[in-house]
XYZ file of C-alpha atoms in Angstrom:
664
model
C 0.015 0.031 -0.074
C 1.232 3.518 -0.636
C 0.158 7.059 -0.190
C 0.900 9.082 -3.263
C 2.551 12.270 -2.094
C 0.029 14.469 -3.751
C -3.665 13.718 -3.427
C -5.262 13.781 -6.826
C -8.843 15.201 -6.606
C -10.714 13.355 -9.296
C -13.634 15.581 -9.007
C -12.210 19.027 -9.302
C -8.602 18.961 -10.556
C -9.439 17.256 -13.881
C -12.828 18.833 -14.271
C -14.494 15.453 -14.788
C -17.963 15.212 -16.138
C -20.298 14.755 -13.093
C -23.794 13.591 -13.740
C -25.878 14.250 -10.770
C -29.268 12.705 -10.674
C -32.345 14.762 -9.629
C -33.605 12.171 -7.151
C -33.585 12.997 -3.381
C -34.319 9.511 -2.030
C -33.132 8.693 1.431
C -31.980 5.171 0.499
C -28.289 4.592 1.052
C -27.821 2.023 -1.639
C -30.820 2.947 -3.798
C -29.962 6.627 -4.263
C -26.829 6.285 -6.315
C -25.796 9.705 -7.438
C -23.808 9.448 -10.615
C -20.956 11.493 -9.298
C -18.628 8.707 -10.338
C -19.626 8.688 -14.060
C -17.051 10.219 -16.486
C -17.111 11.181 -20.142
C -15.884 8.979 -22.840
C -12.438 10.696 -23.087
C -11.484 10.357 -19.413
C -9.834 6.841 -19.691
C -8.093 7.790 -22.909
C -5.446 9.532 -20.938
C -2.944 7.277 -19.125
C -1.887 10.192 -16.938
C -5.499 10.764 -15.663
C -6.137 7.063 -15.247
C -3.014 6.692 -13.229
C -3.968 9.619 -11.036
C -7.425 7.984 -10.617
C -5.744 4.808 -9.304
C -3.495 6.730 -7.108
C -6.406 8.595 -5.594
C -7.924 5.312 -4.568
C -4.737 4.524 -2.605
C -5.195 7.932 -0.912
C -8.859 7.274 -0.037
C -8.247 3.837 1.314
C -4.988 4.495 3.253
C -4.471 8.215 4.028
C -5.792 7.778 7.551
C -3.378 4.887 8.252
C -0.873 6.624 10.500
C -0.399 4.025 13.287
C 0.380 0.335 13.248
C -2.370 -0.315 15.924
C -5.015 1.305 13.676
C -7.502 -0.915 11.824
C -10.347 -0.723 9.144
C -9.400 0.714 5.782
C -10.672 4.121 5.187
C -11.094 5.055 8.847
C -8.055 3.577 10.519
C -8.655 4.128 14.258
C -7.103 2.368 17.236
C -10.369 1.457 18.939
C -10.178 -2.228 18.062
C -6.645 -2.603 19.479
C -7.822 -0.989 22.714
C -10.310 -3.698 23.289
C -7.484 -6.163 23.788
C -4.862 -7.042 26.409
C -2.290 -4.771 24.587
C -3.457 -1.395 25.806
C -5.227 -0.113 28.972
C -8.173 2.316 28.870
C -11.931 1.356 29.035
C -13.789 1.516 25.755
C -17.467 1.207 25.251
C -17.430 -2.271 23.965
C -15.564 -3.531 27.039
C -17.201 -1.396 29.681
C -19.282 -3.465 32.090
C -21.510 -0.314 32.789
C -22.764 -0.265 29.294
C -24.946 -2.562 27.219
C -25.165 -1.884 23.586
C -27.961 -3.589 21.740
C -29.727 -0.863 19.803
C -29.128 0.173 16.241
C -28.194 3.667 17.346
C -25.198 2.025 19.247
C -23.848 -0.012 16.333
C -20.831 0.702 14.439
C -21.068 3.610 11.938
C -18.279 2.276 9.667
C -20.899 1.129 7.013
C -21.398 4.929 6.162
C -24.301 6.934 5.087
C -26.177 7.303 1.712
C -24.300 8.361 -1.363
C -25.323 11.864 -2.290
C -24.067 14.850 -4.145
C -21.242 15.339 -1.709
C -17.914 13.418 -1.899
C -17.618 11.168 1.115
C -14.862 8.603 1.790
C -17.107 5.697 3.088
C -16.840 2.074 2.197
C -19.509 2.028 -0.652
C -18.003 5.197 -2.167
C -14.686 3.476 -2.336
C -16.170 0.373 -3.816
C -18.088 2.501 -6.303
C -14.847 4.055 -7.530
C -13.263 0.663 -8.028
C -16.332 -0.466 -9.894
C -16.182 2.557 -12.212
C -12.697 1.811 -13.423
C -13.337 -1.900 -13.787
C -16.404 -1.305 -15.903
C -14.962 1.441 -18.249
C -11.252 1.195 -18.650
C -11.334 -1.586 -21.325
C -14.011 0.140 -23.262
C -13.445 3.830 -22.904
C -9.696 3.412 -22.475
C -9.098 0.726 -25.159
C -6.387 2.837 -26.715
C -4.286 2.652 -23.578
C -1.482 -0.045 -23.313
C -3.057 -3.363 -22.247
C -0.470 -4.057 -19.447
C -1.132 -0.755 -17.997
C -4.952 -1.432 -18.133
C -4.394 -4.762 -16.606
C -2.390 -3.506 -13.755
C -4.906 -0.667 -13.056
C -7.672 -3.284 -12.927
C -5.610 -5.515 -10.640
C -5.236 -2.673 -8.199
C -8.953 -2.011 -8.217
C -9.868 -5.708 -7.779
C -7.347 -5.784 -4.846
C -8.784 -2.688 -3.176
C -12.315 -3.730 -3.620
C -11.730 -7.080 -2.023
C -9.824 -5.381 0.905
C -12.829 -3.151 1.449
C -15.378 -5.924 1.401
C -13.133 -7.974 3.783
C -13.208 -5.183 6.464
C -17.027 -4.920 5.954
C -17.304 -8.592 6.500
C -15.193 -8.587 9.558
C -17.314 -5.743 10.976
C -20.863 -6.750 9.955
C -20.651 -10.253 8.543
C -22.833 -10.283 5.437
C -23.275 -7.090 3.531
C -24.741 -6.053 0.116
C -22.444 -6.990 -2.775
C -22.289 -4.087 -5.261
C -20.043 -4.933 -8.149
C -21.356 -2.541 -10.773
C -21.914 1.288 -10.998
C -25.613 1.567 -10.142
C -27.607 4.397 -11.826
C -29.404 6.906 -9.586
C -33.103 6.037 -8.911
C -35.537 7.012 -6.319
C -37.433 3.758 -6.400
C -35.731 0.868 -8.158
C -36.158 -2.520 -6.539
C -33.342 -3.935 -8.723
C -30.738 -1.984 -6.639
C -32.303 -2.706 -3.209
C -29.639 -5.310 -2.645
C -30.050 -7.567 0.471
C -27.267 -8.494 2.759
C -25.386 -11.352 1.198
C -24.547 -14.416 3.096
C -21.063 -14.374 4.661
C -20.217 -17.379 2.280
C -21.188 -15.160 -0.704
C -19.143 -12.232 0.467
C -16.088 -14.466 0.918
C -16.702 -15.939 -2.544
C -16.673 -12.445 -4.093
C -13.560 -11.324 -2.084
C -11.683 -14.482 -3.137
C -12.687 -13.953 -6.724
C -11.382 -10.402 -6.625
C -8.137 -11.301 -5.024
C -7.704 -14.046 -7.672
C -8.286 -11.644 -10.416
C -5.877 -9.120 -8.845
C -3.208 -11.791 -8.651
C -3.705 -12.652 -12.243
C -3.288 -9.016 -13.374
C -0.718 -7.623 -10.979
C 3.052 -7.819 -11.419
C 5.224 -9.848 -9.082
C 7.309 -6.745 -8.551
C 6.822 -3.301 -10.065
C 9.180 -1.643 -12.558
C 10.605 1.670 -11.386
C 10.535 0.456 -7.835
C 11.216 3.913 -6.358
C 8.193 5.645 -7.777
C 5.879 2.484 -7.401
C 7.041 1.716 -3.882
C 4.131 0.333 -1.952
C 1.871 -0.670 -4.719
C 0.152 -4.010 -4.218
C 1.551 -6.987 -6.003
C 0.564 -10.481 -7.190
C 1.949 -11.992 -4.006
C 0.153 -9.415 -1.747
C -3.143 -10.387 -3.355
C -2.475 -14.114 -2.719
C -1.426 -13.343 0.942
C -4.664 -11.340 1.510
C -6.661 -14.141 0.061
C -5.003 -16.467 2.567
C -5.870 -14.042 5.434
C -9.536 -14.026 4.316
C -9.903 -17.802 4.146
C -8.200 -18.175 7.540
C -10.864 -15.773 8.931
C -13.567 -17.653 7.262
C -12.385 -20.926 8.667
C -12.220 -19.531 12.156
C -15.022 -20.255 14.729
C -16.706 -16.743 14.470
C -17.851 -17.605 10.912
C -17.478 -21.428 11.007
C -19.683 -23.286 13.353
C -18.176 -26.506 12.092
C -14.558 -25.416 12.670
C -13.816 -28.455 14.814
C -15.561 -31.029 12.870
C -14.935 -30.154 9.171
C -11.667 -29.582 7.544
C -12.865 -28.016 4.237
C -12.315 -24.482 5.125
C -9.015 -25.056 6.905
C -7.859 -27.022 3.933
C -8.735 -24.091 1.622
C -6.986 -21.639 3.865
C -3.802 -23.717 4.035
C -3.749 -24.243 0.310
C -4.069 -20.469 -0.107
C -1.375 -19.734 2.500
C 1.085 -22.226 0.871
C 0.451 -20.725 -2.559
C 1.147 -17.192 -1.229
C 4.229 -18.346 0.470
C 5.611 -20.043 -2.562
C 4.883 -16.977 -4.717
C 6.317 -14.468 -2.291
C 9.364 -16.468 -1.697
C 10.015 -16.805 -5.523
C 9.632 -13.088 -5.642
C 12.264 -12.375 -3.080
C 10.194 -12.112 0.063
C 11.069 -13.891 3.335
C 11.868 -13.545 6.972
C 14.458 -10.726 7.587
C 17.492 -11.175 9.979
C 18.921 -13.874 12.225
C 18.671 -11.992 15.489
C 16.453 -9.635 17.544
C 18.435 -6.564 16.504
C 17.976 -7.222 12.772
C 14.280 -7.978 13.656
C 14.032 -4.485 15.145
C 15.881 -2.830 12.314
C 13.672 -4.458 9.756
C 10.803 -2.122 10.765
C 12.845 0.891 9.782
C 13.525 -0.048 6.149
C 12.216 3.150 4.603
C 10.967 3.829 1.079
C 12.818 0.708 -0.247
C 12.039 -2.962 -0.689
C 11.957 -4.932 2.583
C 11.577 -8.726 2.078
C 9.402 -8.954 5.178
C 6.883 -6.351 4.062
C 4.218 -7.811 1.929
C 2.063 -4.609 2.079
C 3.483 -1.400 3.447
C 2.128 2.051 4.305
C 4.414 4.854 2.895
C 4.952 7.674 5.392
C 7.068 10.751 5.143
C 8.712 13.218 7.473
C 7.959 16.932 7.431
C 4.875 19.001 7.917
C 3.339 19.532 4.537
C -0.250 18.894 3.152
C 1.201 16.254 0.808
C 2.797 14.135 3.544
C 1.391 11.456 5.736
C 3.304 11.103 8.979
C 3.531 8.084 11.185
C 2.021 9.075 14.493
C 3.452 6.030 16.331
C 6.748 7.652 17.452
C 4.961 10.522 19.013
C 2.533 8.041 20.783
C 5.237 5.927 22.426
C 7.790 8.553 23.409
C 7.697 9.840 27.098
C 8.056 13.384 28.420
C 11.601 12.833 29.574
C 12.533 12.057 25.971
C 11.029 15.158 24.704
C 7.685 13.511 24.046
C 4.391 15.029 24.952
C 2.918 12.562 27.474
C 3.232 9.241 29.271
C 4.213 7.180 26.246
C 2.392 3.851 25.574
C 2.249 2.053 28.912
C 2.348 -1.654 28.638
C -0.142 -3.465 30.914
C 1.423 -5.888 33.326
C -0.471 -8.590 31.499
C 1.654 -7.866 28.352
C 4.873 -7.554 30.339
C 4.184 -11.040 31.789
C 3.223 -12.549 28.505
C 6.518 -12.793 26.474
C 8.484 -16.172 26.685
C 11.719 -16.611 28.545
C 14.993 -16.648 26.667
C 14.716 -20.362 25.914
C 11.188 -19.982 24.647
C 9.428 -21.546 27.666
C 6.444 -19.694 29.221
C 7.257 -17.036 31.991
C 5.986 -18.940 35.125
C 7.277 -18.912 38.645
C 8.122 -22.626 38.136
C 10.325 -21.730 35.237
C 12.045 -19.055 37.296
C 10.186 -15.920 36.207
C 10.238 -12.971 38.635
C 7.585 -10.425 37.735
C 9.341 -7.561 39.579
C 12.640 -7.954 37.802
C 10.655 -8.977 34.679
C 13.395 -8.033 32.264
C 15.746 -10.825 33.209
C 16.065 -13.834 30.854
C 13.331 -12.980 28.372
C 12.740 -13.714 24.773
C 15.031 -11.487 22.588
C 11.962 -9.821 21.138
C 10.883 -8.549 24.550
C 13.801 -6.001 24.642
C 12.783 -4.638 21.156
C 9.153 -4.448 22.038
C 9.301 -2.805 25.532
C 11.427 -0.239 27.356
C 11.774 0.030 31.193
C 13.670 2.091 33.625
C 17.402 1.550 33.071
C 17.432 0.591 29.577
C 18.965 2.473 26.675
C 16.509 4.249 24.398
C 18.136 6.719 22.170
C 16.837 9.577 19.901
C 18.486 11.927 17.560
C 19.276 14.655 20.202
C 20.700 12.133 22.796
C 22.240 8.903 21.217
C 23.075 7.525 24.693
C 19.796 8.288 26.393
C 18.298 5.721 29.009
C 14.713 5.596 30.088
C 13.965 6.281 33.804
C 10.292 6.433 34.990
C 10.293 5.892 38.670
C 8.792 8.217 41.194
C 9.579 8.966 44.809
C 7.586 10.288 47.918
C 9.119 12.603 50.530
C 8.245 13.054 54.199
C 5.341 15.385 53.283
C 3.857 12.892 50.970
C 4.846 14.974 47.994
C 5.727 13.128 44.845
C 8.700 13.655 42.482
C 9.284 12.010 39.079
C 12.543 10.847 37.476
C 13.314 12.946 34.320
C 9.980 14.710 34.497
C 8.011 11.526 33.538
C 4.980 12.521 35.695
C 2.433 10.653 33.486
C 4.164 7.288 33.601
C 1.638 4.547 34.506
C 3.573 1.281 34.092
C 6.895 -0.250 34.755
C 7.442 -0.853 31.019
C 6.503 1.064 27.861
C 5.961 -0.104 24.284
C 8.973 0.793 22.100
C 8.453 -1.650 19.191
C 9.053 -0.020 15.817
C 10.623 2.925 17.351
C 13.293 4.883 15.368
C 16.364 5.544 17.572
C 17.386 8.495 15.309
C 13.997 10.155 15.461
C 14.082 13.891 16.508
C 12.178 15.194 19.390
C 12.244 18.681 17.916
C 8.502 18.679 17.549
C 7.552 15.911 19.991
C 8.270 13.280 17.336
C 5.165 14.286 15.493
C 6.475 14.234 11.970
C 7.952 10.677 11.862
C 8.395 9.247 8.384
C 8.785 5.570 9.482
C 6.731 3.311 7.098
C 4.163 0.891 8.567
C 4.207 -2.804 7.639
C 0.657 -3.816 7.448
C 1.171 -7.399 6.388
C 4.440 -9.145 7.158
C 5.843 -12.382 5.942
C 5.918 -13.650 9.531
C 2.206 -13.260 9.719
C 1.747 -15.343 6.598
C 3.860 -18.021 8.202
C 1.801 -17.877 11.400
C -1.426 -18.082 9.266
C -0.154 -21.261 7.751
C 0.904 -22.609 11.143
C -2.681 -22.050 12.469
C -4.153 -23.890 9.608
C -1.885 -26.884 10.220
C -2.760 -26.731 13.906
C -6.515 -26.802 13.170
C -5.988 -29.775 10.954
C -4.132 -31.571 13.798
C -0.767 -31.547 11.918
C 1.247 -30.615 14.976
C 4.570 -31.417 13.383
C 4.028 -28.864 10.614
C 2.719 -26.408 13.182
C 6.026 -26.642 15.256
C 8.073 -26.438 12.082
C 6.516 -23.034 11.186
C 6.634 -21.765 14.707
C 10.287 -22.763 14.871
C 10.931 -20.564 11.789
C 9.569 -17.530 13.602
C 11.559 -18.154 16.735
C 14.801 -19.200 15.078
C 15.258 -15.953 13.302
C 15.267 -13.968 16.536
C 17.810 -16.181 18.152
C 15.742 -18.469 20.479
C 17.560 -21.802 20.921
C 16.222 -24.749 19.110
C 16.125 -27.089 22.116
C 12.680 -28.511 23.115
C 11.053 -27.247 19.797
C 12.389 -23.681 20.497
C 10.920 -23.860 24.005
C 7.406 -24.705 22.819
C 7.668 -28.334 23.878
C 5.312 -31.105 22.760
C 1.947 -30.243 21.413
C -0.458 -32.865 22.752
C -3.270 -32.262 20.333
C -4.724 -29.680 17.803
C -6.125 -27.525 20.561
C -2.769 -27.177 22.180
C -1.271 -26.428 18.740
C -3.957 -23.735 18.022
C -3.226 -22.241 21.452
C 0.539 -22.220 20.763
C 0.018 -20.346 17.443
C -2.240 -17.798 18.990
C 0.348 -17.249 21.701
C 3.057 -16.795 19.196
C 0.921 -14.306 17.309
C 0.499 -12.223 20.525
C 4.243 -12.060 20.796
C 5.474 -11.708 17.215
C 2.688 -9.382 15.964
C 2.298 -7.459 19.231
C 1.162 -3.823 18.651
C 0.658 -4.350 14.886
C -3.179 -4.089 14.914
C -3.650 -7.905 14.670
C -4.664 -8.985 18.113
C -8.276 -7.882 18.092
C -9.009 -9.744 14.909
C -7.488 -12.959 16.523
C -9.634 -12.467 19.694
C -12.708 -11.713 17.554
C -12.499 -14.656 15.121
C -11.640 -17.232 17.864
C -14.321 -15.555 20.218
C -11.915 -15.401 23.212
C -13.700 -13.054 25.525
C -15.432 -15.940 27.043
C -17.700 -18.896 26.164
C -20.894 -16.940 25.946
C -22.683 -17.049 22.700
C -25.914 -15.732 21.112
C -28.808 -18.069 20.365
C -28.026 -19.776 17.086
C -24.240 -19.148 17.251
C -21.799 -21.821 18.070
C -18.901 -20.905 20.428
C -17.142 -22.389 23.451
C -13.667 -21.986 22.054
C -12.123 -20.514 25.246
C -12.656 -23.747 27.068
C -11.608 -25.928 24.144
C -8.306 -24.207 23.705
C -7.659 -24.393 27.512
C -7.534 -20.435 27.715
C -8.624 -18.204 30.407
C -11.454 -15.760 29.293
C -10.433 -12.103 28.734
C -13.826 -11.093 30.242
C -13.380 -10.517 34.045
C -9.685 -9.361 33.662
C -8.095 -5.906 33.764
C -5.168 -4.247 32.084
C -2.997 -3.367 35.059
C -0.751 -0.473 35.527
C 1.816 0.192 38.290
C 4.283 2.777 39.527
C 7.938 1.976 39.972
C 8.629 3.768 43.236
C 11.768 4.434 45.126
C 11.495 2.268 48.236
C 12.692 4.728 50.866
C 11.389 8.156 51.901
C 13.099 10.802 49.837
C 14.483 13.991 51.266
C 12.426 16.214 48.866
C 10.083 15.914 45.987
C 12.339 18.228 44.042
C 15.580 16.070 44.483
C 15.985 12.675 42.865
C 17.145 10.367 45.545
C 19.151 8.397 43.021
C 22.319 10.188 41.666
C 23.027 10.470 37.967
C 26.223 8.534 38.453
C 24.354 5.660 40.168
C 21.972 5.516 37.294
C 24.705 5.633 34.624
C 26.502 2.779 36.241
C 23.554 0.312 35.697
C 22.178 1.325 32.254
C 21.557 -1.780 30.076
C 22.057 -1.430 26.293
C 20.187 -4.057 24.139
C 23.029 -3.762 21.556
C 25.863 -4.359 24.000
C 27.622 -7.713 23.879
C 27.302 -8.050 27.698
C 23.635 -7.082 27.735
C 22.530 -9.977 29.771
C 25.057 -9.285 32.361
C 23.926 -5.722 32.404
C 20.381 -6.905 33.088
C 21.556 -8.827 36.195
C 23.181 -5.741 37.507
C 20.072 -3.668 36.911
C 17.956 -6.331 38.583
C 20.086 -5.915 41.678
C 19.664 -2.220 41.424
C 15.838 -2.633 41.170
C 15.880 -4.819 44.304
C 17.958 -2.410 46.218
C 16.050 0.778 45.313
C 12.423 0.169 44.028
C 9.098 -1.237 44.890
C 6.124 -1.604 42.742
C 2.944 0.188 43.778
C -0.568 0.351 42.359
C -1.817 3.330 40.374
C -3.977 5.833 42.048
C -6.451 5.622 39.169
C -6.556 2.145 37.465
C -5.699 1.876 33.759
C -9.105 0.400 33.241
C -11.515 2.649 34.973
C -14.993 4.229 34.492
C -15.459 7.625 36.045
C -12.296 6.913 38.134
C -13.502 3.492 39.561
C -11.715 0.413 38.452
C -13.559 -1.922 36.123
C -13.056 -5.339 34.553
C -13.394 -6.055 30.938
C -16.946 -7.164 29.863
C -17.396 -7.696 26.076
C -20.882 -9.052 25.292
C -21.329 -11.736 22.594
C -23.354 -9.565 20.218
C -20.286 -7.263 19.936
C -18.272 -9.869 17.879
C -20.271 -8.769 14.870
C -21.789 -5.384 14.807
C -25.377 -4.602 13.914
C -26.157 -2.125 11.125
C -26.560 1.315 12.647
C -29.756 3.132 12.599
C -28.753 5.320 9.645
C -27.966 2.446 7.413
C -31.259 0.714 8.371
C -33.621 3.807 8.021
C -32.070 4.533 4.644
C -32.203 0.858 3.517
C -35.344 -0.469 5.065
C -35.130 -3.829 3.249
C -31.901 -4.770 5.106
C -32.070 -7.215 7.970
C -30.505 -6.393 11.250
C -27.844 -8.729 12.839
C -28.829 -11.148 15.572
C -28.097 -9.771 19.069
C -28.956 -6.235 17.899
C -32.313 -4.347 17.636
C -33.304 -2.789 14.431
C -34.344 0.874 13.980
C -37.788 0.121 15.212
C -36.726 -1.875 18.237
C -37.290 -5.390 16.810
C -34.804 -8.107 17.252
C -32.183 -8.803 14.534
C -32.425 -11.960 12.505
C -29.422 -12.016 10.258
C -27.208 -14.903 11.338
C -23.477 -14.570 10.185
C -22.874 -18.320 10.868
C -25.563 -19.442 8.362
């Protein structure tokens, strides 16, 4: 994926012919204004057609500014904040709220298409349809390869949009032509298609895209980030994995058909991408970290990538992640991105085993003897975390209390609310001149590692535990985890243990990349509760603890003795400098042991005054209701399209119970 540096306004800049119907119907899908109809000469210009394609990339991806953001077009971090990765109560996990009415449902579906230009899902789909219908007829004079590649990109983008609609709503109307405006035309009053029909269309589109797109693009610099044949095949594999998962597949545990299809698609994508030069990057955790910083150039790990740029101009999309993760003491603007204790305690030990007390894990000196990826995912007091203005900077986020109960904060980090902070995908040469807000670091939306994990999951669901271990081993081997005992994974007793092992590895390898919510959703992991007519119970089958009833926990790292004054740090700069641990140092592990002793001698862990998960200041526990897995259509969509059925578990615009079952 790429953001072209200059947005091409297809409606104004090129003075396109816009045919506006006279109808004023309230129907969302019925009232199709012909703003997307162009005269017969439009597609006769390769320059105009290319700009049209580039504008579609802009409409789809211009809001994609953070790796934890999801849903094409809108790209917010709401879904990621529903998981264990980040604290802060959201409506869908707030036990004080029950959302069942259409007015409370997701608004992602959009509003009716009218005379204005809106960047909503069906607007984006319409623009894809327009080019697909017209380019071979009105643009027949254009080079065939150019036309095929333009169509391939539109098939890809249309499929991608339908996939996010499916993940949000289940079945949705399938519009694959440019519909003429009409106030009352039953032919365009399209019903919600079954999920199976939506998946069939998505797969068909990705197959068409793969047949038309190049394996790699010529003029790699100017075409950096455009989707490829391999990307289309990888997305197809992701779609079929989702379709095979329990949320949409009530027979996931009894029938292999969908898992077989997903595995076949995954292996085909792996073969194609490998042949095209893609693969896992590096052989240690440092190279794994540096992989995320490959900028505006081919990275073998990045199947799809969002192009970001530095600077403050209207033509540039910045990556907001660096600003979000940096703390005040580093020149940031807040408390960084605190890691809940549950995430700190998640990552394996250095030998790949789970971090349990029986395996020697100490949750106070949590940084000792951990998976190499831990130190590239999290930062903590006493560890090196550089930036342009200070290449030897270390993070310190402890606080102290004096005899008058006044509080001081190390390095001015008064907003710190955890003992560790997310640093994954950080740029150690980023400037704090403007609080890191103009980062140009690209975002990898789909990595080769995820594809391997998708394949591993299919093998697991099929009971092929040996193949599951082989693919998980590839993920762990490249970051330097020893191969003993299957890279610490041990023996997988059955397919349920294998699935759990894959989901665990996904939490570690893909942490803070916007993937966890989709895993929780498609495996229905909040608890075993289900709606009538929906099959669930996966939490128990996989031997997992439900997410519902848990909290994302924050803590203070506090100086253990009474300080002389809130204004004077009780720990000297020299004492701190003597124990700094540098992940790039050859004696890093020895440095961590020294730092652990320093922690034991100087600090205690204390609870936050206000919990990370709170409602009006009172601590709350996660409560995600089963109707939230698939959103209902919101009131606007239903009142503008009265023939559409509401989703089960949700009330329609008139208060009636929804009947659309996404598992049928």
